[in-house]
mmCIF file of C-alpha atoms and ligand atoms in Angstrom:
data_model
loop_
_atom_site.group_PDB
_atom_site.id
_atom_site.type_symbol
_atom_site.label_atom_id
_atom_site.label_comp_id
_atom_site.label_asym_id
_atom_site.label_seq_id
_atom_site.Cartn_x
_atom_site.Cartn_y
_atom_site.Cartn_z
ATOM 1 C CA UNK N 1 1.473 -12.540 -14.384
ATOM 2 C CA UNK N 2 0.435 -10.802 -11.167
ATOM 3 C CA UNK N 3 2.818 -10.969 -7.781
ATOM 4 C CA UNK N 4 0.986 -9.763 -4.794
ATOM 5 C CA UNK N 5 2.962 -8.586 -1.288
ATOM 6 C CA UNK N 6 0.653 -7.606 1.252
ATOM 7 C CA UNK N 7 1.858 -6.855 5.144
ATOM 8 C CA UNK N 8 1.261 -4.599 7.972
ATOM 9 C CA UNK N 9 1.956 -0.704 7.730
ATOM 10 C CA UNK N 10 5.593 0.097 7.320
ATOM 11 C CA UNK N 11 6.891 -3.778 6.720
ATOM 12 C CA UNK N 12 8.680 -2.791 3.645
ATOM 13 C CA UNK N 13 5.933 -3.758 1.366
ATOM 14 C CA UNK N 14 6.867 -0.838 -1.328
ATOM 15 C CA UNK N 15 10.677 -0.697 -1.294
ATOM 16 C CA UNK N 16 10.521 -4.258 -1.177
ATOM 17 C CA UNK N 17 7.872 -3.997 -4.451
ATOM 18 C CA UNK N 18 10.076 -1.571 -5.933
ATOM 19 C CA UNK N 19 13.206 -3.808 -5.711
ATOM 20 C CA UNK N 20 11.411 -7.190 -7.127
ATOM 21 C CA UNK N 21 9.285 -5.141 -9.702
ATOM 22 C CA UNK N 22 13.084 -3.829 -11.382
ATOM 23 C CA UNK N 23 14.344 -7.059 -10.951
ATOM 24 C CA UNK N 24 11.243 -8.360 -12.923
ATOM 25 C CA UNK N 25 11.560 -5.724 -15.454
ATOM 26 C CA UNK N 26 7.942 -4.927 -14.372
ATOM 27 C CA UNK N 27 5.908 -1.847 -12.685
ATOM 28 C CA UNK N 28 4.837 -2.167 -9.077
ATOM 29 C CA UNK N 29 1.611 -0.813 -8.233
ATOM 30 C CA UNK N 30 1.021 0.743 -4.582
ATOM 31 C CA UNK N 31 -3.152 0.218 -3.895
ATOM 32 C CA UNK N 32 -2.122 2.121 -0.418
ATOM 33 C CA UNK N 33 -1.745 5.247 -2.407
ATOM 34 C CA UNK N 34 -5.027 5.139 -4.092
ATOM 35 C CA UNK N 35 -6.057 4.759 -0.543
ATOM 36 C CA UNK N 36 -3.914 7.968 0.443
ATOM 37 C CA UNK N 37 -5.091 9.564 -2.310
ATOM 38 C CA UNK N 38 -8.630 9.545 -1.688
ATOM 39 C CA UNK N 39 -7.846 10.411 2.284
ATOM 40 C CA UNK N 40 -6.140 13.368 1.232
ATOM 41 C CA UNK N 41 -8.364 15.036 -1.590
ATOM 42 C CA UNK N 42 -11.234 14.172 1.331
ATOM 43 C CA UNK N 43 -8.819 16.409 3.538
ATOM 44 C CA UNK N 44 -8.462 18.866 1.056
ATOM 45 C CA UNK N 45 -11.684 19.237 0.358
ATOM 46 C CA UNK N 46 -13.123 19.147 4.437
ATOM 47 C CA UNK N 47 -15.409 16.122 3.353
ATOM 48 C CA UNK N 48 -16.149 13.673 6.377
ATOM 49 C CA UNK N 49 -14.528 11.005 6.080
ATOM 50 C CA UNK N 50 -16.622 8.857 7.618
ATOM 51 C CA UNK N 51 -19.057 9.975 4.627
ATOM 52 C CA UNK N 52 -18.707 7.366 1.921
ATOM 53 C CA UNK N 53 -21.769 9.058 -0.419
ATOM 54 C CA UNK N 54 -20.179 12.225 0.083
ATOM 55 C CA UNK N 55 -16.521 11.069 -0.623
ATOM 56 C CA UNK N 56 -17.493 9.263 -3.523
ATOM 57 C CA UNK N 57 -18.854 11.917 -5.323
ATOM 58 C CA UNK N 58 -15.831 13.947 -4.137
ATOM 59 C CA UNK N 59 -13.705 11.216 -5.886
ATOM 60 C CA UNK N 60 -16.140 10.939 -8.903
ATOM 61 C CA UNK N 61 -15.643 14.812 -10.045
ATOM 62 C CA UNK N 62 -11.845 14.946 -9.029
ATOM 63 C CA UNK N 63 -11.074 11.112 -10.764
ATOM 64 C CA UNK N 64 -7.447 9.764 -9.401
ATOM 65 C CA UNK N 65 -4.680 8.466 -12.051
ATOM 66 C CA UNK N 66 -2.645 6.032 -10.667
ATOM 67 C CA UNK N 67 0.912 5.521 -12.513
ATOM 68 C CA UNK N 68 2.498 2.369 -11.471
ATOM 69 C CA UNK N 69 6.256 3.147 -12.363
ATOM 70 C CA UNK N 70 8.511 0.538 -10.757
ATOM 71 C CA UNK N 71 10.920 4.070 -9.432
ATOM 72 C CA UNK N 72 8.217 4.870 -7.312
ATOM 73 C CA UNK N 73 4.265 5.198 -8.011
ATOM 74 C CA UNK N 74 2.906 9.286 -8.256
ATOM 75 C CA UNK N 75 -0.819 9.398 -8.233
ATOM 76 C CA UNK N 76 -2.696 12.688 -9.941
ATOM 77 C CA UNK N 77 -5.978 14.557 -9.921
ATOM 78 C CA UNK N 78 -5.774 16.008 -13.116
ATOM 79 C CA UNK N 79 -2.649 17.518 -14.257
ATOM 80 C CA UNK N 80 -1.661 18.286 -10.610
ATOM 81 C CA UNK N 81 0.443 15.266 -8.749
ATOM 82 C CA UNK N 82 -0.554 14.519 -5.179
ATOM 83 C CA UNK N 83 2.241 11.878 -3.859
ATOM 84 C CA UNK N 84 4.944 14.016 -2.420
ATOM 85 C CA UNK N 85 1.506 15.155 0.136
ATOM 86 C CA UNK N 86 0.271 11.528 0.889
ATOM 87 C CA UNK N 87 3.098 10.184 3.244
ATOM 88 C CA UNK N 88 2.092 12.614 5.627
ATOM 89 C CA UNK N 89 1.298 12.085 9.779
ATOM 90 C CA UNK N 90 -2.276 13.849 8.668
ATOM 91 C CA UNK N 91 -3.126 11.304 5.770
ATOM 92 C CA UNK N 92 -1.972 8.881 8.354
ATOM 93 C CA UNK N 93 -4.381 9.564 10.846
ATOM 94 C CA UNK N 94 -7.980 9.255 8.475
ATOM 95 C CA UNK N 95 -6.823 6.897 5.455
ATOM 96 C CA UNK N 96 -7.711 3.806 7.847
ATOM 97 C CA UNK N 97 -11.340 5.529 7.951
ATOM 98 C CA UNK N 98 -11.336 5.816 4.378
ATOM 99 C CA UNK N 99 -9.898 2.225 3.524
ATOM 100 C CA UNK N 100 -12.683 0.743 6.199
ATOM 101 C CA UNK N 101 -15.571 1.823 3.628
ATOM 102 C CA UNK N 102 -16.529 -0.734 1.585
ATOM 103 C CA UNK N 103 -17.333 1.582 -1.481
ATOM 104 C CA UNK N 104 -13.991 3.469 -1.458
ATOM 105 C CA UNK N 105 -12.835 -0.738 -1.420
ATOM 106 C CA UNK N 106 -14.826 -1.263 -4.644
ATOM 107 C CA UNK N 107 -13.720 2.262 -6.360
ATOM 108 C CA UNK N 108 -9.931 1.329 -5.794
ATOM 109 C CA UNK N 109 -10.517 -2.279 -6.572
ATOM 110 C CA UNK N 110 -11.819 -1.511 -10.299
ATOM 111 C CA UNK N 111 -9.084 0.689 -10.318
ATOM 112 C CA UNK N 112 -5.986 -1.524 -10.126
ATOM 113 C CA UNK N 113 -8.138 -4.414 -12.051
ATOM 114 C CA UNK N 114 -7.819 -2.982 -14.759
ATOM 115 C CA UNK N 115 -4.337 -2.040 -14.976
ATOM 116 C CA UNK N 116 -2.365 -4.040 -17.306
ATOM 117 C CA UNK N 117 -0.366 -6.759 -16.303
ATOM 118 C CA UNK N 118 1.922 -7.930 -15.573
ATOM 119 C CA UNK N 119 3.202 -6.254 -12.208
ATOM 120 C CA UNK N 120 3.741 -6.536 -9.020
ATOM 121 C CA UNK N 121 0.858 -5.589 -6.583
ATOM 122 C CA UNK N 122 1.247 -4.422 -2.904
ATOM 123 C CA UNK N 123 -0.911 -3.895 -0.180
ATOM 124 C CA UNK N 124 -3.520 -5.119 2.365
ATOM 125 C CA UNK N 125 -5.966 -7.543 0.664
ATOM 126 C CA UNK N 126 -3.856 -8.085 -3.157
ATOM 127 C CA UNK N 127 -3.587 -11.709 -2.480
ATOM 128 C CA UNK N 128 -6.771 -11.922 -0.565
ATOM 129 C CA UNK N 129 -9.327 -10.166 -2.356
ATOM 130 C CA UNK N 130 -8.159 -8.308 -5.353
ATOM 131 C CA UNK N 131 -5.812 -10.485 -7.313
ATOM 132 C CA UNK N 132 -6.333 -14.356 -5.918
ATOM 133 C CA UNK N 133 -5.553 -15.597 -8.821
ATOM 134 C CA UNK N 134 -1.851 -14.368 -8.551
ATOM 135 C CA UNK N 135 1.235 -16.208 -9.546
ATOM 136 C CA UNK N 136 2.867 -15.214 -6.054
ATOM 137 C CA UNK N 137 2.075 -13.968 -3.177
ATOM 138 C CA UNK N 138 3.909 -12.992 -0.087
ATOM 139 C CA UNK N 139 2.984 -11.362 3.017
ATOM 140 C CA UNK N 140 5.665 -9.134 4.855
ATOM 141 C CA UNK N 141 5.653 -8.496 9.116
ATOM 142 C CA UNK N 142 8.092 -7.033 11.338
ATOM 143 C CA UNK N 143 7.579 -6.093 15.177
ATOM 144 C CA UNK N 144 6.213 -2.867 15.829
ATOM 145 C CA UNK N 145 9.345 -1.169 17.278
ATOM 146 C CA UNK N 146 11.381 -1.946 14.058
ATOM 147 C CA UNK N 147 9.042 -1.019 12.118
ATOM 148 C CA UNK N 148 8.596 2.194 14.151
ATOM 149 C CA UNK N 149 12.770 2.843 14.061
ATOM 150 C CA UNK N 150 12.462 2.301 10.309
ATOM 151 C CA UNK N 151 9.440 4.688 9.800
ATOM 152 C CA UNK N 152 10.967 7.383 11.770
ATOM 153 C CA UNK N 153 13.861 7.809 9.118
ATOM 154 C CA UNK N 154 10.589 9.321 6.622
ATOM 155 C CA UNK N 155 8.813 11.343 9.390
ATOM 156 C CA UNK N 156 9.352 13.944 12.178
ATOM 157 C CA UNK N 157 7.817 12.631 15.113
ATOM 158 C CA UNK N 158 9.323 10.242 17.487
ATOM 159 C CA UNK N 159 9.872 6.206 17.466
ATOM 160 C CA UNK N 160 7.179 5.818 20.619
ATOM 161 C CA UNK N 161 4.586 8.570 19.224
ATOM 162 C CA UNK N 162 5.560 6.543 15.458
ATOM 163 C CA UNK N 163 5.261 2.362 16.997
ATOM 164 C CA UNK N 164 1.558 3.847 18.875
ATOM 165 C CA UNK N 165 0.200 4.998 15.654
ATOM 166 C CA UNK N 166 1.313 2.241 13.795
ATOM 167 C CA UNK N 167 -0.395 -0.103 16.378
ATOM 168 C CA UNK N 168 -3.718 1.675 16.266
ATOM 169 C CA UNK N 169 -3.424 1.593 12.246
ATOM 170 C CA UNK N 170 -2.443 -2.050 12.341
ATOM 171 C CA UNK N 171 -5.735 -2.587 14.559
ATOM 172 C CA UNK N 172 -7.688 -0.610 12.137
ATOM 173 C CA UNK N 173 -6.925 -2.024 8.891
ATOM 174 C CA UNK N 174 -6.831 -5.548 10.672
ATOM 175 C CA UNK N 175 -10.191 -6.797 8.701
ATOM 176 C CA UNK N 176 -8.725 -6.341 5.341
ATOM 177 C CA UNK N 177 -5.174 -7.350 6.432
ATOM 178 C CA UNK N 178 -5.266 -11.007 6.917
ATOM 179 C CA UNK N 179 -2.574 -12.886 4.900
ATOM 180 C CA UNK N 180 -3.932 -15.154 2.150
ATOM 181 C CA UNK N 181 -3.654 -18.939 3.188
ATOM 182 C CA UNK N 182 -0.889 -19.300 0.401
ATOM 183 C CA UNK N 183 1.021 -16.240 0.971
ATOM 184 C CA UNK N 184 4.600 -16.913 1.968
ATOM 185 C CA UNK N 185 5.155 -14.971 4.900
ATOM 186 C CA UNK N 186 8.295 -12.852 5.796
ATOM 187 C CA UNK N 187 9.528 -11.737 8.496
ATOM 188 C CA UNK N 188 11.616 -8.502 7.701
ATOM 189 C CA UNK N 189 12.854 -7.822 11.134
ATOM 190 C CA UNK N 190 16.033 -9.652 10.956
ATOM 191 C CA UNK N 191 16.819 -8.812 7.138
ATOM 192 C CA UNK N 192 17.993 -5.975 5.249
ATOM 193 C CA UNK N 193 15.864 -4.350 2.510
ATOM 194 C CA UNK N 194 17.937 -6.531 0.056
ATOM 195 C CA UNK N 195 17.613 -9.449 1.573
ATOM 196 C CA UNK N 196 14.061 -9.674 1.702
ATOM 197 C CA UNK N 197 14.174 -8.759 -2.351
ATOM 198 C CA UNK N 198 15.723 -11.655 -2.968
ATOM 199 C CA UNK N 199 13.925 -13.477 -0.431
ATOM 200 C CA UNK N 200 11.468 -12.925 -2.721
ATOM 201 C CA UNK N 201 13.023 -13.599 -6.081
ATOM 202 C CA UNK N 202 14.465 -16.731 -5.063
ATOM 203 C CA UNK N 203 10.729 -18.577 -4.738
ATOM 204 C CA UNK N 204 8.725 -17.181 -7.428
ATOM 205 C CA UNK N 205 8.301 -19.586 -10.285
ATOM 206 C CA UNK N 206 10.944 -20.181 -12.647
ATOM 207 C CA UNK N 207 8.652 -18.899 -15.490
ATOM 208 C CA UNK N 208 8.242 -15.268 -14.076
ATOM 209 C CA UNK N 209 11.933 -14.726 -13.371
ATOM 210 C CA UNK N 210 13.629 -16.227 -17.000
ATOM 211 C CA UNK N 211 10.516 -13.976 -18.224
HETATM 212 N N1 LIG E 301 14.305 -5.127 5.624
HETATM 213 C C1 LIG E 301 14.486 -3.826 5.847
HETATM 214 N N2 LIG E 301 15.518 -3.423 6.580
HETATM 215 C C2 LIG E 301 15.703 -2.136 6.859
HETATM 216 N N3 LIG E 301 14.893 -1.122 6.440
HETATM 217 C C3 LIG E 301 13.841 -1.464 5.692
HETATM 218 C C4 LIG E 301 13.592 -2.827 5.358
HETATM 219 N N4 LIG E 301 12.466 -2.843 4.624
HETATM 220 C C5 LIG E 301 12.045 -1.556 4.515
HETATM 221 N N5 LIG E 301 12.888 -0.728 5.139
HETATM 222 C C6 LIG E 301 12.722 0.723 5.296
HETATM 223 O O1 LIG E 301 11.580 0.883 6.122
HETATM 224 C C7 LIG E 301 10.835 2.010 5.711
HETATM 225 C C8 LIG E 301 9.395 1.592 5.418
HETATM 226 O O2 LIG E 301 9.375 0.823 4.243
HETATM 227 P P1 LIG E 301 8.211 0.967 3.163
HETATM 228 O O3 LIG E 301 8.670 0.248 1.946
HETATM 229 O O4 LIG E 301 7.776 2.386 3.018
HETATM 230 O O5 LIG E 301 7.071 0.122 3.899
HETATM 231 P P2 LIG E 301 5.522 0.016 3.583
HETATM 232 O O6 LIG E 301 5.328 0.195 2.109
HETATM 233 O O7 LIG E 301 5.157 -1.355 4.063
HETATM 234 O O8 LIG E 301 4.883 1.087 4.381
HETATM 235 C C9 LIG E 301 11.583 2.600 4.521
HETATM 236 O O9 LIG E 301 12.409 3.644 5.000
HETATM 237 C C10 LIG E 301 12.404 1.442 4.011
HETATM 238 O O10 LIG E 301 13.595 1.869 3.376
HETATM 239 N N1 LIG E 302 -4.862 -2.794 -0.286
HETATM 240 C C1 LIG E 302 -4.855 -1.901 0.702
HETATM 241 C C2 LIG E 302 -3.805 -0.955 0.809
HETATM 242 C C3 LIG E 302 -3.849 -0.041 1.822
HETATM 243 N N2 LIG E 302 -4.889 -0.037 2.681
HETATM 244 C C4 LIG E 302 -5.000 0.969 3.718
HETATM 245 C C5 LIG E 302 -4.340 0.542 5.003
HETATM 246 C C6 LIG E 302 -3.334 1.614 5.307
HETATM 247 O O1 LIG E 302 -3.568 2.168 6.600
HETATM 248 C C7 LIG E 302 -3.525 2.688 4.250
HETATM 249 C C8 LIG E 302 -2.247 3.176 3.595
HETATM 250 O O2 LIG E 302 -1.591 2.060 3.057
HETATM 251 P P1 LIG E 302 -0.047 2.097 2.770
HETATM 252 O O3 LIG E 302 0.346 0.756 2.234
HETATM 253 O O4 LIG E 302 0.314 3.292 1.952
HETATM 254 O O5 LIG E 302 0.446 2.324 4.264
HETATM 255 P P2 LIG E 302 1.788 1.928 4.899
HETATM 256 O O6 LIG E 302 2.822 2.374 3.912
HETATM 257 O O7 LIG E 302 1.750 0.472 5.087
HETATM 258 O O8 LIG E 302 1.889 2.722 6.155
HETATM 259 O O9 LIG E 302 -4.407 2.175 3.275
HETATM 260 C C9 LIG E 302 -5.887 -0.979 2.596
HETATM 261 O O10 LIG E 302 -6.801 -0.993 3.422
HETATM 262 N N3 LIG E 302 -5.868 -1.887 1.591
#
């Protein structure tokens, strides 16, 4: 059994993952960090991001393991882990280039299709495009200035400088963002972290929870 939560940048879609997947007994899998991945070995590697041919074949000799742990998901090239690099104001700034190409879409989409389930998916376009067939699904929002307050506990710049780039991501990711029609939406803003966790818990089927 799949549960998707998809939701705008910084909504609480992985801490919120992370608290259902433990309750669930069950790993959470973050698609955004195959997306961060991918922006960040382009980076690395000075490839243009606007150049899917040339980023694919980047990501084709340097594959990307994903390992859905519900503590927190680490991605690796190889033996060397990349996460603690991906939550960075740089990878930031060009993943919304790299998650607007459709063939990066495809190359993370086989990816997480054929992890096995059950878990709990988070994202963009889990409920939409990736998993439809999910038991649950539940789309997460908050305004942009809490979401901004919130964000600035993880990075060094300030809440305006933070809510302006989350705006301008939020615009360009807004194509693959659209809730599914039978997504439960969430509004975060007025709850705390727990509180949307067992939002959550409280309306998924009886036969994933007794699980
Ligand atoms: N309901 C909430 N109330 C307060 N803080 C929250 C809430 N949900 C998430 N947070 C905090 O907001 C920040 C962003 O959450 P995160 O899970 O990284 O969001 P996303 O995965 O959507 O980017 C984290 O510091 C997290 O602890
Ligand atoms: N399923 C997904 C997941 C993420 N993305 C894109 C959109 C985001 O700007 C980046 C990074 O996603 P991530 O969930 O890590 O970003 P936030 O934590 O929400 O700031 O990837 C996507 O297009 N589709």
């Amino acid at each position: 059994m799949i549960v998707t939560i998809d939701g705008v940048a910084a909504s609480g879609k992985s801490s919120v993952s992370g608290g259902v997947a433990r309750a669930l007994g069950v790993p959470y899998v973050s698609s955004g960090l195959l997306y961060r991945a991918a922006t960040g070995l382009g980076l690395e590697a000075a490839v243009d991001l606007h150049d899917a041919p040339a980023l694919l074949s980047h990501l084709q000799s340097h594959p990307l393991r994903l390992e859905p742990l519900a503590a927190g998901n680490r991605v690796w090239q190889g033996g060397r882990e990349l996460t603690g690099e991906l939550h960075s104001t740089r990878v930031d700034r060009g993943v919304s280039v790299v998650a607007a190409l459709p063939e990066v879409r495809a190359w993370v989409d086989a990816q997480l299709r054929a992890l096995p389930s059950p878990f709990v998916a988070e994202g963009r376009d889990m409920g939409t495009n990736v998993f439809p067939r999910a038991g649950a699904k539940f789309y997460l929002t908050a305004s942009p200035h809490i979401r901004a307050v919130r964000r600035a506990q993880e990075r060094p710049e300030d809440v305006p400088a933070i809510e302006a780039a989350l705006v301008r991501r939020d615009e360009l990711d807004r194509v693959q963002s659209a809730p599914a029609p039978d997504a439960v939406v969430i509004d975060t803003g007025p709850l705390t972290l727990d509180g949307v966790i067992q939002t959550i818990l409280a309306q998924l089927p009886a036969q994933l929870t007794s699980a």
